[in-house]
Short mmCIF file of C-alpha atoms and ligand atoms in Angstrom, two decimals:
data_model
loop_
_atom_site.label_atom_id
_atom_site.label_comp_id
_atom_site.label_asym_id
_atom_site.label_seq_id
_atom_site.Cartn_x
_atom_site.Cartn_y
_atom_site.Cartn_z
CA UNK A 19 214.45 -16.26 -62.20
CA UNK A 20 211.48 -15.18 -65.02
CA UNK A 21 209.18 -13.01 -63.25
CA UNK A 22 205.85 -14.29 -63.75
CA UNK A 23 202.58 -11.74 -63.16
CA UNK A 24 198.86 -13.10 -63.21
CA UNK A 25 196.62 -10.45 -63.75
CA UNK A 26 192.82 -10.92 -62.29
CA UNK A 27 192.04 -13.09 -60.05
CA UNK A 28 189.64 -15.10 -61.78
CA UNK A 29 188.23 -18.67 -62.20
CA UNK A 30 191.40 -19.44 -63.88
CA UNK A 31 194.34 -17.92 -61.87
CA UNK A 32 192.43 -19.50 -58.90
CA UNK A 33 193.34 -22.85 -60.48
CA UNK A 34 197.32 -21.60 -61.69
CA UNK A 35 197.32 -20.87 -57.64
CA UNK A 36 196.11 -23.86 -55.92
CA UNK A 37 198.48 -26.05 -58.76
CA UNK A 38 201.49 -23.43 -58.11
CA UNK A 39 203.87 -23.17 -60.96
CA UNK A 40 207.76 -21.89 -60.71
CA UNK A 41 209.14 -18.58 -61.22
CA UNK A 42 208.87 -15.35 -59.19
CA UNK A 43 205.30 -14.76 -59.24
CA UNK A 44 203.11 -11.66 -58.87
CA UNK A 45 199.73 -11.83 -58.38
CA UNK A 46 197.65 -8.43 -59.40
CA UNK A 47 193.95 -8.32 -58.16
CA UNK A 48 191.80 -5.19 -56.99
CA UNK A 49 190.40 -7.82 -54.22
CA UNK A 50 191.80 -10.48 -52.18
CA UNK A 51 188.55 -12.62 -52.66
CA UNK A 52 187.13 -13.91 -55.94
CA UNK A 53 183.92 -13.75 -56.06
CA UNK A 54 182.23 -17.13 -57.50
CA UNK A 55 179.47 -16.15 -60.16
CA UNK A 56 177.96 -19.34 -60.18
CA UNK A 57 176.40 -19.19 -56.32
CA UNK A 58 176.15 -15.29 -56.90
CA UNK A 59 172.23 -14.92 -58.11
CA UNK A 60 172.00 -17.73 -54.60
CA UNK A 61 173.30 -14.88 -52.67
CA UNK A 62 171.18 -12.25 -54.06
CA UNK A 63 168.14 -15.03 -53.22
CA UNK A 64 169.50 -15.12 -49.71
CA UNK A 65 170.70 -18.62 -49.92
CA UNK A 66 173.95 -18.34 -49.71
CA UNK A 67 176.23 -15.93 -46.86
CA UNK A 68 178.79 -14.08 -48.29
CA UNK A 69 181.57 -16.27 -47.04
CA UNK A 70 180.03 -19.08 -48.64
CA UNK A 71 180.59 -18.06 -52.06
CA UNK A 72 183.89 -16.27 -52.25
CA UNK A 73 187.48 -17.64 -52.61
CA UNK A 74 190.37 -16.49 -50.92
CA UNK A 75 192.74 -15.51 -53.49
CA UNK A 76 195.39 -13.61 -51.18
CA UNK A 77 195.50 -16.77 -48.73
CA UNK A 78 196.05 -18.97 -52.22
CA UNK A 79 198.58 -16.56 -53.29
CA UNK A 80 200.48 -16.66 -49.74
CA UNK A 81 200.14 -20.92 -49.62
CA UNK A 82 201.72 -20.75 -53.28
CA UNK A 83 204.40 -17.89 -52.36
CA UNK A 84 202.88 -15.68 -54.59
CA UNK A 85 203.60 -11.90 -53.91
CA UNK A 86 200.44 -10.05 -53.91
CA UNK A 87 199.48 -7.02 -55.62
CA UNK A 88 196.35 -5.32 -54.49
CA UNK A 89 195.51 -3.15 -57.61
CA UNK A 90 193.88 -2.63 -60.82
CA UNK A 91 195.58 -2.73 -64.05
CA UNK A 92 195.06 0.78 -66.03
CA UNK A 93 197.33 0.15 -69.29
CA UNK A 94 199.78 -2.77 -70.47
CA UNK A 95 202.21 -2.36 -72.74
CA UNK A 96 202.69 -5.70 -74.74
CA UNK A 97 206.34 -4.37 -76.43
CA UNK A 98 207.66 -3.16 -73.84
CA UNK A 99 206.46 -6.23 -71.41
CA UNK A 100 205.02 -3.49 -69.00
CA UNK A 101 202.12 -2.81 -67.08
CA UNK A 102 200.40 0.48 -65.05
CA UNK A 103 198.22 0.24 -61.87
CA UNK A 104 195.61 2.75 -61.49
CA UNK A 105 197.97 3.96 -58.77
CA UNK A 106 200.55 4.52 -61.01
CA UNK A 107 202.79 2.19 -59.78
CA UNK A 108 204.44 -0.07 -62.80
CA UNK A 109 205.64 -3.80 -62.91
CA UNK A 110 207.71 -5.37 -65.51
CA UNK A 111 207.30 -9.12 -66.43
CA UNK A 112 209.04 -11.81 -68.58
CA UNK A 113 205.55 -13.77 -68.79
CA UNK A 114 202.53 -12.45 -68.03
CA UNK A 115 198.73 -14.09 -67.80
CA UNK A 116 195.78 -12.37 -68.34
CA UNK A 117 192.65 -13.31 -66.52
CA UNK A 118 190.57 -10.16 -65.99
CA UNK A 119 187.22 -11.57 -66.97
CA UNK A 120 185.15 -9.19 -68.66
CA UNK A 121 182.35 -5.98 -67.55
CA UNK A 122 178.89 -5.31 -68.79
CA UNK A 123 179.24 -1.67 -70.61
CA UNK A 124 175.79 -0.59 -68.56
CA UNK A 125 174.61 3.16 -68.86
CA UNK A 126 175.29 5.70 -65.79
CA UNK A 127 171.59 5.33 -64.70
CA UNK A 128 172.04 1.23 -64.59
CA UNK A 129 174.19 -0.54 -61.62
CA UNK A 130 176.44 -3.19 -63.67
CA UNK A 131 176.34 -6.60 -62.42
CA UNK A 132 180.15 -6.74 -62.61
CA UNK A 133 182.36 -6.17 -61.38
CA UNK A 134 179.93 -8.71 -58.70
CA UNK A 135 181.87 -6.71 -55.51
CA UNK A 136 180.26 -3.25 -56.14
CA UNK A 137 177.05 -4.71 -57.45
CA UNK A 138 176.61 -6.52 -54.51
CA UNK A 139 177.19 -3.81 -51.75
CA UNK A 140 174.78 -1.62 -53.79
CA UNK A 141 172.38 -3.92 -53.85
CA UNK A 142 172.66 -5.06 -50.37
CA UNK A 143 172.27 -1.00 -49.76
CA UNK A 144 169.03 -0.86 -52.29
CA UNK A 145 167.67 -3.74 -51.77
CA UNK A 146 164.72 -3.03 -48.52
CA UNK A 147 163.57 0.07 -50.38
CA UNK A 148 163.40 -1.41 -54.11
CA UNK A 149 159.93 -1.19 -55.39
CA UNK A 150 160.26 -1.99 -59.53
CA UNK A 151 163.39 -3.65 -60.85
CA UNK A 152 164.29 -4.08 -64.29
CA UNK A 153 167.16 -6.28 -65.51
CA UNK A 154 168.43 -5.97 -68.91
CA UNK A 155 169.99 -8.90 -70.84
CA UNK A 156 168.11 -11.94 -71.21
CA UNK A 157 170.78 -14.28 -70.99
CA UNK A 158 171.52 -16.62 -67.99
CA UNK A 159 173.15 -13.87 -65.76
CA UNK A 160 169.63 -11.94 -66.00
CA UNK A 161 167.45 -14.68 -65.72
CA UNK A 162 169.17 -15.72 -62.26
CA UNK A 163 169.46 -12.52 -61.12
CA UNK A 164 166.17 -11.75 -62.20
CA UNK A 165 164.40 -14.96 -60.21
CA UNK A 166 166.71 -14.56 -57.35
CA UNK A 167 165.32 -10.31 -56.92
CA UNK A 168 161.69 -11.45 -57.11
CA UNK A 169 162.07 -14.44 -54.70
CA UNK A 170 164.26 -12.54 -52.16
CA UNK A 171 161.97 -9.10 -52.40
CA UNK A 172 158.65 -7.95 -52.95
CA UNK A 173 159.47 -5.90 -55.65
CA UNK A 174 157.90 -5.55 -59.35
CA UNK A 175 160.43 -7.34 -61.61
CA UNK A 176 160.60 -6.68 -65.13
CA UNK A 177 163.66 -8.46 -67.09
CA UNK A 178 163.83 -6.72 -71.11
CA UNK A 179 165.09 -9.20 -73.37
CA UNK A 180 166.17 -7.65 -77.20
CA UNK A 181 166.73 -10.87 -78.59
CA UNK A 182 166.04 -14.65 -77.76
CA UNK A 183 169.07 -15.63 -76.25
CA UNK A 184 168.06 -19.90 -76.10
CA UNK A 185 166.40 -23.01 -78.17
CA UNK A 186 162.91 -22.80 -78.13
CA UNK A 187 162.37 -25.42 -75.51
CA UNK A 188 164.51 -24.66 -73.21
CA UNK A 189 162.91 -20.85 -73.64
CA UNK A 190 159.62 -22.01 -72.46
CA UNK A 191 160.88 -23.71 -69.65
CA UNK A 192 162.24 -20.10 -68.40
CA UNK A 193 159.68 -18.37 -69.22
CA UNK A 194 157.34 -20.63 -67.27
CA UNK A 195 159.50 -20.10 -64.69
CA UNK A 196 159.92 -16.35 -64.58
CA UNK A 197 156.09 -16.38 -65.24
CA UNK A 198 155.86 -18.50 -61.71
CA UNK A 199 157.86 -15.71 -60.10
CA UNK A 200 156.11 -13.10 -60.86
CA UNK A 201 158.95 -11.59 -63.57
CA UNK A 202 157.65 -9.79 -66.45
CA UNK A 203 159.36 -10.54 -69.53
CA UNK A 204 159.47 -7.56 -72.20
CA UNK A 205 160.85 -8.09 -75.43
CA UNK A 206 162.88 -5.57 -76.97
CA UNK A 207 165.34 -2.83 -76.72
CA UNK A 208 165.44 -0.98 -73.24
CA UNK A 209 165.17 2.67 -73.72
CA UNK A 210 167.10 4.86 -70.77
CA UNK A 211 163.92 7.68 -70.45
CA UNK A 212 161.61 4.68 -70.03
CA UNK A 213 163.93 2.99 -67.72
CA UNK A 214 164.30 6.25 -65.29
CA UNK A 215 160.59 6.46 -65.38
CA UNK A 216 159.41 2.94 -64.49
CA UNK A 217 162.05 1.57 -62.36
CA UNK A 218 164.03 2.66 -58.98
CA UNK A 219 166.60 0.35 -59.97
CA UNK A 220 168.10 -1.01 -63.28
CA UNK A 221 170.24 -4.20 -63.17
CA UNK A 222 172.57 -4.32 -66.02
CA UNK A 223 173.89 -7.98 -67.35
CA UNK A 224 174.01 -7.50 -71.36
CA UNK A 225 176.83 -7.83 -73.32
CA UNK A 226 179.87 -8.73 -71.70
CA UNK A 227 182.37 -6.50 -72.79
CA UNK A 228 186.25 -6.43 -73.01
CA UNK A 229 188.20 -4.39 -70.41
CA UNK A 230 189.22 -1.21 -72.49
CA UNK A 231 192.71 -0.91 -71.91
CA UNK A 232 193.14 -4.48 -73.45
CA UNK A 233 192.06 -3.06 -77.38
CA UNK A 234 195.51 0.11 -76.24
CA UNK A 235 197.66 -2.75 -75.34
CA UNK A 236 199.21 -3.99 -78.44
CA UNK A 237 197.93 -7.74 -77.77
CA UNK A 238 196.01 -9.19 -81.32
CA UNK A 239 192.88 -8.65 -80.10
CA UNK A 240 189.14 -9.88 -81.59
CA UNK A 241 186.93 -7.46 -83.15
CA UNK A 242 184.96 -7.15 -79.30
CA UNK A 243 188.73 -6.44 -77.57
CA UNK A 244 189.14 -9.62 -76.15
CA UNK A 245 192.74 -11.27 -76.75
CA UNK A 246 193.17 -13.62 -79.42
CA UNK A 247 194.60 -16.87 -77.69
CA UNK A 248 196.20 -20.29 -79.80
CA UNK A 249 194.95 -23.56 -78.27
CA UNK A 250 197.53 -23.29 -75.54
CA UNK A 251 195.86 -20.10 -74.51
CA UNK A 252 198.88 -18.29 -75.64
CA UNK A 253 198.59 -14.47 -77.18
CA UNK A 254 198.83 -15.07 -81.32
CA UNK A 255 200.66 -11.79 -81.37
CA UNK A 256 203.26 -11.94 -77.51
CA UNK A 257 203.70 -15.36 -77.19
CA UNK A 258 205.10 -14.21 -73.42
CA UNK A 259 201.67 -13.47 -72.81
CA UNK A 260 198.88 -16.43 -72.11
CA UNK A 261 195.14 -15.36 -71.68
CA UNK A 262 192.17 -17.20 -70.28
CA UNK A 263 188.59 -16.78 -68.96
CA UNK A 264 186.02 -13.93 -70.78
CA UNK A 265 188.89 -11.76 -71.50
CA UNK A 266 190.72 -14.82 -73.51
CA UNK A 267 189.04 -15.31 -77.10
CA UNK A 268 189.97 -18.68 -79.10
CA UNK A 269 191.05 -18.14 -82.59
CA UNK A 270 189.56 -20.18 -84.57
CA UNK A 271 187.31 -21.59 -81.94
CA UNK A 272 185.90 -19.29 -79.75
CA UNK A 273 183.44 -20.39 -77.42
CA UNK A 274 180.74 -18.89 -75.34
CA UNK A 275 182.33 -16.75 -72.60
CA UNK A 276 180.87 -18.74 -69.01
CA UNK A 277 182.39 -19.54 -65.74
CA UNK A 278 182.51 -23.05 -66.94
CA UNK A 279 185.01 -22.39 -69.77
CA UNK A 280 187.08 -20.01 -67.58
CA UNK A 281 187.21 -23.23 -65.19
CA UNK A 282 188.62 -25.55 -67.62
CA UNK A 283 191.09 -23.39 -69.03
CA UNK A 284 192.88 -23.23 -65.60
CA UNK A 285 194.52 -26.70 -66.05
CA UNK A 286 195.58 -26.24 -69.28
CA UNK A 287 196.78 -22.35 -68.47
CA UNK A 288 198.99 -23.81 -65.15
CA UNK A 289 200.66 -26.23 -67.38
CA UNK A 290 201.37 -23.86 -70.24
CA UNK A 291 202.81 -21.32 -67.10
CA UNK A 292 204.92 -23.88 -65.74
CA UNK A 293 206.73 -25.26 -68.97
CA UNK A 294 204.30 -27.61 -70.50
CA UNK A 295 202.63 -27.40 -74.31
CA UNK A 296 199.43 -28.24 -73.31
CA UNK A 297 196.49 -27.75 -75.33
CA UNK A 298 193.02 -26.71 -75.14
CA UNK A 299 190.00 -28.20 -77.17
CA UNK A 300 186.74 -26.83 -75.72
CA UNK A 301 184.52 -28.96 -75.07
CA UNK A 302 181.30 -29.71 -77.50
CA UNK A 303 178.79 -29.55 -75.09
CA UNK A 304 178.97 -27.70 -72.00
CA UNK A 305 176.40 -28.10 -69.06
CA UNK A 306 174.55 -25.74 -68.17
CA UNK A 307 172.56 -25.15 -64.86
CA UNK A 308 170.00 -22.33 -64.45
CA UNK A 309 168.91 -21.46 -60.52
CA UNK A 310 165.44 -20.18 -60.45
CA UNK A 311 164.95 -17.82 -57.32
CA UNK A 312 163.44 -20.40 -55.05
CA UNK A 313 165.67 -23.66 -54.61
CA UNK A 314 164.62 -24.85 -58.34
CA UNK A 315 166.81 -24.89 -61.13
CA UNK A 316 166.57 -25.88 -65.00
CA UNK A 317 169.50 -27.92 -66.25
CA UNK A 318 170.40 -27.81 -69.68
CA UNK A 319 173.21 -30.29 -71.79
CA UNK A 320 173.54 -31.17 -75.70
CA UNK A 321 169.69 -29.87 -76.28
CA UNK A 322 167.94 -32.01 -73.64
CA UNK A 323 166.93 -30.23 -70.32
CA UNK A 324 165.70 -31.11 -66.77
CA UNK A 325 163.88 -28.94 -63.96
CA UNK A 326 163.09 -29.48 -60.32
CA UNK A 327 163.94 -29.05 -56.72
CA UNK A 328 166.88 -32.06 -57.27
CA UNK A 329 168.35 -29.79 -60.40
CA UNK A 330 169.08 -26.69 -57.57
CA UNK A 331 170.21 -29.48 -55.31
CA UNK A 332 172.22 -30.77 -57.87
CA UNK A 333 174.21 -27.77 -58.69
CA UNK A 334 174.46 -26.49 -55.20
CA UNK A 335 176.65 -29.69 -54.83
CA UNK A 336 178.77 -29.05 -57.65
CA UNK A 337 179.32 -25.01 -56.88
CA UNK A 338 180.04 -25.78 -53.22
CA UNK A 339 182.40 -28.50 -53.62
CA UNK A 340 184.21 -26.03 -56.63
CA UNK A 341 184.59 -23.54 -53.82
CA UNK A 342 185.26 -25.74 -50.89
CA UNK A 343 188.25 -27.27 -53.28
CA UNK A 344 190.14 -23.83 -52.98
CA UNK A 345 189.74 -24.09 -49.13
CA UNK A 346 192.89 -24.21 -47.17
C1 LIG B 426 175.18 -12.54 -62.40
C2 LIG B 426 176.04 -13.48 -63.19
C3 LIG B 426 175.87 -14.85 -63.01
C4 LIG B 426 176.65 -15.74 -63.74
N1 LIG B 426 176.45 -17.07 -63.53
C5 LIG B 426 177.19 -17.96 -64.23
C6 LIG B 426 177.00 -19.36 -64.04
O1 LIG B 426 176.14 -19.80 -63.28
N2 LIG B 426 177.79 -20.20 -64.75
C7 LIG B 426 178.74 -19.75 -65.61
O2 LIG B 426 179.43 -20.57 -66.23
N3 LIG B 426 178.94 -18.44 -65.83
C8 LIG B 426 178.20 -17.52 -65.16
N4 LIG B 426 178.38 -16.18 -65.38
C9 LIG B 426 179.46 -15.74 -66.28
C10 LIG B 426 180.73 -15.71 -65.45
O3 LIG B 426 180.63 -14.73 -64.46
C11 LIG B 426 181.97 -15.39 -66.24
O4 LIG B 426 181.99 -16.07 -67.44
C12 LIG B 426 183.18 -15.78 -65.40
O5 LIG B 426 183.21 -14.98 -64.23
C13 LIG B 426 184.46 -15.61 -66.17
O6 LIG B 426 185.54 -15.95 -65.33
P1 LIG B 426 186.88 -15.15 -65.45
O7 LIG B 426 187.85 -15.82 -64.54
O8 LIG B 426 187.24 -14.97 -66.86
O9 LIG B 426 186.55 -13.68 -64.94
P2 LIG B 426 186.04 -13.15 -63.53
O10 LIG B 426 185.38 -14.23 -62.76
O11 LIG B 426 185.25 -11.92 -63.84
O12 LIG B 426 187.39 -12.76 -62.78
C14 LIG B 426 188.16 -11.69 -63.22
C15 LIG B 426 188.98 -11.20 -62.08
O13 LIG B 426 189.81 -10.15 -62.56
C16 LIG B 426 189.75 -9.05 -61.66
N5 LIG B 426 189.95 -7.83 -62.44
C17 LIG B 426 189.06 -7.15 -63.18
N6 LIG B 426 189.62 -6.05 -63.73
C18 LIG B 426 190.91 -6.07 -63.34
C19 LIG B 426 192.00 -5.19 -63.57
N7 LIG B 426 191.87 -4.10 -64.32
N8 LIG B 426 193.19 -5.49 -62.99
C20 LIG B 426 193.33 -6.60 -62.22
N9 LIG B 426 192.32 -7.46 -61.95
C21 LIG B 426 191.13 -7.18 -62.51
C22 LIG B 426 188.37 -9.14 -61.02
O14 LIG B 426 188.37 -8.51 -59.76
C23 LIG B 426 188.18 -10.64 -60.94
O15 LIG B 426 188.65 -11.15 -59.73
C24 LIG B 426 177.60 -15.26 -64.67
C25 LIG B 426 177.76 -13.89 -64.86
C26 LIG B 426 176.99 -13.00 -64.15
C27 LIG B 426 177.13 -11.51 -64.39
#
């Protein structure tokens, strides 16, 4: 029988679980719960418990018969269709799928945002003696995290921004809204002296960043590290190898790397796995949904955008019936 190994536990593999596809499978994932991103700035607001946003891999692993692997991957070797734990341990595969997501590089003074498990048991620890907070990266992750620290604490917030990271009008409507929160918006590039000095704690979300030992692995890679993937989310360069969520790149088509995209590739990767030639055309306009610290979100689709109590509502629907769908 092929031996199959998924690597990550992501949004996608989540999907290639609950489906089930055949072959001997191993599944390799440092934790036996996936965090879900989407509800994780609800958390931080207090919101959400724990439980509530977090899907239970290794049960979805056991219901499929998938062996599991608790472990990091350190190194694969894409000739010799090979991979190293950071224990050392080593597992060979016939096909193997890559869905490992992707880290933000921070600085050693800044806690990363991923990966979300040590972020959140360092905040939970910092979070009753925060006094200033600064976020770096202006893009959705910091805005929601951002909103979700100054609702949830009494702290000074102060998100730094070095570019504009939306169209102008949906810009305003976040900036009216971290205004209403108290969040201090500073443009421009965040330098680490400045950051020591001014803030006990430094969130980082910028740039979302390939895992290194993906650029060592011999896998066609784009110029970030991130595997280049046909439209049936297939390596260009090992077609034994499919990849999908951030760490996934499509040639010719690459698209923003979101939750939302890592969702829909799962379909399309779990047919692929099991036989099919499925392909994958991203979608044109993707839907996007903003929470805003209080239960308020902005929603965003095709250049037209909405706000209110009924947008949080909204999206609280959709991101607990996503994770109640992976229930058992
Ligand atoms: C704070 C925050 C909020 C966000 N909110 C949203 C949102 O509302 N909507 C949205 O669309 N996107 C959101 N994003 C982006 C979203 O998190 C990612 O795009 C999404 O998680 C990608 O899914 P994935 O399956 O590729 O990777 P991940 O969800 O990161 O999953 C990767 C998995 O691989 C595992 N893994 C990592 N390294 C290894 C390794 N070496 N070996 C084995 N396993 C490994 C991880 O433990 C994890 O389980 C947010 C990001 C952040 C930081």
């Amino acid at each position: 029988m092929r031996r199959v190994l998924l690597l990550g536990g992501g949004h996608a593999h989540a999907g290639v679980l609950r489906t089930g596809i055949p072959g001997a499978l191993t599944l390799v994932t440092p934790y036996a719960q996936h965090v879900y991103s989407g509800m994780l700035p609800g958390f931080i607001a207090g919101h959400y418990r724990l439980d509530e946003i977090r899907i239970d891999v290794a049960q979805l692993a056991a219901r499929a018969g998938v062996k599991l692997v608790l472990g990091r991957v350190a190194a694969l070797d894409a000739a010799a269709r090979r991979v190293r734990l950071e224990d050392g341990s080593e597992l060979e595969y016939d096909v193997a799928s890559l869905d490992v997501g992707s880290h933000a590089a921070a600085p050693e003074y800044a806690l990363a945002a991923k990966p979300f498990e040590t972020f959140m048991e360092q905040w939970l620890e910092a979070k009753d003696r925060v006094r200033s907070v600064a976020l770096v990266g202006g893009g959705a992750a910091g805005i929601e995290l951002a909103m979700a620290v100054a609702h949830r604490t009494n702290a000074r917030v102060t998100l730094y921004s070095d570019r504009p990271m939306f169209r102008p009008g949906l810009a305003r409507r976040i900036a009216r809204q971290l205004a209403r929160h108290g969040v201090e918006l500073r443009a421009g590039v965040a330098f680490a002296d400045r950051m020591r000095k001014d803030h006990d704690l430094v969130i980082w979300t910028a740039g979302a960043a390939a895992l290194p030992w993906l650029v060592h692995s011999g896998l066609a890679t784009d110029e970030r590290g991130f595997v280049l993937v046909d439209n049936r989310l297939r390596s260009v360069s090992h077609p034994e190898v499919f990849a999908a969520g951030d760490c996934a790149t499509l040639r010719g088509a690459p698209h923003p790397k979101s939750g939302v995209f890592a969702v829909r590739h799962a379909p399309v990767l779990a047919a692929n796995l099991g036989g099919e030639e499925q392909r994958y055309a991203p979608q044109r306009r993707a839907l996007a949904l903003i929470s805003c610290g209080s239960r308020y979100a902005i929603a965003d689709w095709g250049g037209v955008s909405w706000q209110g109590a009924w947008v949080w509502r909204w999206k609280d629907r959709i991101d607990r019936r996503w994770v109640e769908g992976f229930r058992l």
